[in-house]
Short mmCIF file of C-alpha atoms in Angstrom, two decimals:
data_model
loop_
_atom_site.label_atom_id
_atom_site.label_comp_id
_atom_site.label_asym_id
_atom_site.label_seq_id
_atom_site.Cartn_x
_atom_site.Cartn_y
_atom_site.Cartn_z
CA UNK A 1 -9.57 31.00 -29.50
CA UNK A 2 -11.19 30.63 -25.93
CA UNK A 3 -8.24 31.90 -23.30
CA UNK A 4 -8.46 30.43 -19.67
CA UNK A 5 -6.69 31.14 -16.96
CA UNK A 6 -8.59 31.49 -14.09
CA UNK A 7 -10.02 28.35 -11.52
CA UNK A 8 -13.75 28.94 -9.98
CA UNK A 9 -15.68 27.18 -7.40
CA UNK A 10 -17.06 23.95 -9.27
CA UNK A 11 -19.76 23.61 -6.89
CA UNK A 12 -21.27 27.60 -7.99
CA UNK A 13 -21.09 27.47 -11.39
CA UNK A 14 -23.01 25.73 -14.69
CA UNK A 15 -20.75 24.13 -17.02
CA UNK A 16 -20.80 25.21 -20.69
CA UNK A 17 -18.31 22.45 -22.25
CA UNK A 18 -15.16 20.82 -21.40
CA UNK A 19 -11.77 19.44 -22.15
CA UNK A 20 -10.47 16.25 -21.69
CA UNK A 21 -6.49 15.94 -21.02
CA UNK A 22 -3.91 13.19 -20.46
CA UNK A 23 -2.35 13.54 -16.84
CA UNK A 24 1.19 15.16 -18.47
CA UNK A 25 -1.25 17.65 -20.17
CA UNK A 26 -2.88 18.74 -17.36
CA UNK A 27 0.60 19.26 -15.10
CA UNK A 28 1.98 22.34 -17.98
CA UNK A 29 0.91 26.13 -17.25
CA UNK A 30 0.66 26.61 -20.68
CA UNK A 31 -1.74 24.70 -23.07
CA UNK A 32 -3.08 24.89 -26.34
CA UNK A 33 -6.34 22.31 -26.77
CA UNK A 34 -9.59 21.91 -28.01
CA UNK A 35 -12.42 21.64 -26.03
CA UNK A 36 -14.71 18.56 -26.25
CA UNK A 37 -17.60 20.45 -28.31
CA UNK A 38 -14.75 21.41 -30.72
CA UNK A 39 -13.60 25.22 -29.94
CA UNK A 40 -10.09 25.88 -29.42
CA UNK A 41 -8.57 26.51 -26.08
CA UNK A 42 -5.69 28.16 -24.49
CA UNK A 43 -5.00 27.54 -20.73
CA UNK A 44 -2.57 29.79 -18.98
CA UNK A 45 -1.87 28.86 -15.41
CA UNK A 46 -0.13 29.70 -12.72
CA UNK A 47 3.49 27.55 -12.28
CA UNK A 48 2.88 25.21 -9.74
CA UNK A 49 -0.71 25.06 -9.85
CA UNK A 50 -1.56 21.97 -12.39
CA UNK A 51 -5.10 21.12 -13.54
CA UNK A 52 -7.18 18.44 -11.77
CA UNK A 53 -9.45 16.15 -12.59
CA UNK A 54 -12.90 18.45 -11.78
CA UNK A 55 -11.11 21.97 -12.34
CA UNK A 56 -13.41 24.61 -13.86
CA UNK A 57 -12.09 26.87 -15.91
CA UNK A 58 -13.23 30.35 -16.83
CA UNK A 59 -12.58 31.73 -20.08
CA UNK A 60 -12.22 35.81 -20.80
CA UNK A 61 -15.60 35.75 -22.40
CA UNK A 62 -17.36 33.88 -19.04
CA UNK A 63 -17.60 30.27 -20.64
CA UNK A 64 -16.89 27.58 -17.52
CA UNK A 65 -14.92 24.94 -19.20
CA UNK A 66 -14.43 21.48 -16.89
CA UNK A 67 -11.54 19.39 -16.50
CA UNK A 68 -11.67 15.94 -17.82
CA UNK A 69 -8.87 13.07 -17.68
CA UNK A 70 -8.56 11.27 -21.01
CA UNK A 71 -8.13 7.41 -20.84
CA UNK A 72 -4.02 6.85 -21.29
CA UNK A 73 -1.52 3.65 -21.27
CA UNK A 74 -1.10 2.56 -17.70
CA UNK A 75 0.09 -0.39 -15.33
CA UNK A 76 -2.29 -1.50 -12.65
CA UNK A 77 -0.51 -3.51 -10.27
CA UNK A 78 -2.86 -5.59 -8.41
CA UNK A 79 -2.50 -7.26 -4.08
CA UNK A 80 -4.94 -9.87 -2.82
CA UNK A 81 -3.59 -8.70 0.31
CA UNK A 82 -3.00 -5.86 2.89
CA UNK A 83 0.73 -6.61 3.85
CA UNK A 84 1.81 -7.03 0.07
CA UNK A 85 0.12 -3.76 -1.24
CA UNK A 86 1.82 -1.66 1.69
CA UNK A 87 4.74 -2.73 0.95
CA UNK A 88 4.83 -2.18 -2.95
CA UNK A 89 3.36 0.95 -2.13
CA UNK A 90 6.70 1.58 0.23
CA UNK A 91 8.93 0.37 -2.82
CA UNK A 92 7.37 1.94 -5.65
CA UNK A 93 6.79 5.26 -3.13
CA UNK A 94 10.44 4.99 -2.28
CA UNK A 95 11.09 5.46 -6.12
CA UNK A 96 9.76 8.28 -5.94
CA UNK A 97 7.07 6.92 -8.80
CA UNK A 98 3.71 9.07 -9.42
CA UNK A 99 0.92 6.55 -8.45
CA UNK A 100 -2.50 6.60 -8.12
CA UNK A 101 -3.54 3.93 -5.49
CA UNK A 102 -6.84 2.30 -4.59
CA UNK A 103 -8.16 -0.50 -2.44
CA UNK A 104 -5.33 -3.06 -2.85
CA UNK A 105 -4.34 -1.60 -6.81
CA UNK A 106 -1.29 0.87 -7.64
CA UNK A 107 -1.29 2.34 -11.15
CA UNK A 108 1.57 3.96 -12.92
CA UNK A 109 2.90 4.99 -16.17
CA UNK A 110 3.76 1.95 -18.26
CA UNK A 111 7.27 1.26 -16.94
CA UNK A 112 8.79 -2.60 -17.31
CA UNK A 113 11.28 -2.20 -14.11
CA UNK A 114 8.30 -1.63 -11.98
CA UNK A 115 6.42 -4.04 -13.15
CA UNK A 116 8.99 -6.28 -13.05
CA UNK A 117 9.49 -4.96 -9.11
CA UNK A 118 5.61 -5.28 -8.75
CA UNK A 119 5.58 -9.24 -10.11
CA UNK A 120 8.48 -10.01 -7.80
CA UNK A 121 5.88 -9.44 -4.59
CA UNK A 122 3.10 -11.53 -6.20
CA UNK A 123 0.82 -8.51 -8.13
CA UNK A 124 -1.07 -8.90 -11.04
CA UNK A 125 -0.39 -6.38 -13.57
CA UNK A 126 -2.70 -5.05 -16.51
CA UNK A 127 -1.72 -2.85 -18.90
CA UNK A 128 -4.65 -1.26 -20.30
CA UNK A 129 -6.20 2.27 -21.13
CA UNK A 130 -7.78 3.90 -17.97
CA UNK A 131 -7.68 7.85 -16.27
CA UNK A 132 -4.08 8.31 -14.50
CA UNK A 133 -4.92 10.76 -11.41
CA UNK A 134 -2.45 10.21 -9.14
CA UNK A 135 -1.51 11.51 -5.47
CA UNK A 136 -0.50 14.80 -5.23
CA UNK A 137 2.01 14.36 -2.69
CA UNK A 138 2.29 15.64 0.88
CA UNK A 139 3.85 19.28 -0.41
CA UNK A 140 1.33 20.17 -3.68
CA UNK A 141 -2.34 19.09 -2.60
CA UNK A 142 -5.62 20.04 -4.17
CA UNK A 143 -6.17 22.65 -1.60
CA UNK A 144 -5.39 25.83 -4.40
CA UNK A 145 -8.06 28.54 -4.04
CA UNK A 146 -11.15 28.32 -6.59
CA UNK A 147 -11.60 32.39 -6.24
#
């Protein structure tokens, strides 16, 4: 088994294979996977540190593994206008919801009380299969060192 558990510069390195996670995957210190040319894979982390979409890992024997989100059951809520999408994004935010949020679209984990909440200012929502990488928040950001 490959064993991870160290983060390097993406921008330094040539990538040997990868592994593709679900978001709840990629927030656990500990994981046991397979990587995407078929070799298992144990990631060790450091608690508080969760794997991003991007990450490269390196293995003990010097393979650089890269993170890849896997396509997972989500709601994207959809505005046709500024005023409505900052305010759902006050709601939902308010919730204290993980979101990922674009140019007038929130997505979510499938949850019917926020869609619900969503449909009551005007959104469309589609529930389909897409990559959930939401905000970080103000107090974990991406900003971990790649040394």
């Amino acid at each position: 088994m490959l064993k991870a558990s160290e983060r390097v510069n993406n921008s330094e390195v040539e990538v040997d294979d990868s592994v593709t996670l679900d978001f709840d995957t990629r927030k656990k210190v500990r994981i046991k996977s397979r990587t995407d040319n078929g070799y298992d894979l144990g990631i060790f982390l450091q608690r508080g540190h969760p794997l991003f979409i991007g990450d490269i890992l390196k293995t003990d024997c010097g393979l650089h593994i890269e993170v890849k989100g896997l396509p997972e059951e989500v709601s994207t809520a959809y505005a046709t206008d500024w005023d409505t999408f900052s305010k759902i994004c006050y709601h939902l935010g308010n919730r204290h919801t993980t979101l990922q949020i674009g140019l007038l679209w929130v997505r979510y984990k499938p949850d019917h009380v926020l869609d619900e909440l969503c449909e009551k200012f005007g959104l469309s929502i589609n529930h389909t299969l897409a990559i959930f990488a939401p905000e970080t928040g103000a107090y974990h950001t991406h900003a971990h060192s790649h040394n």
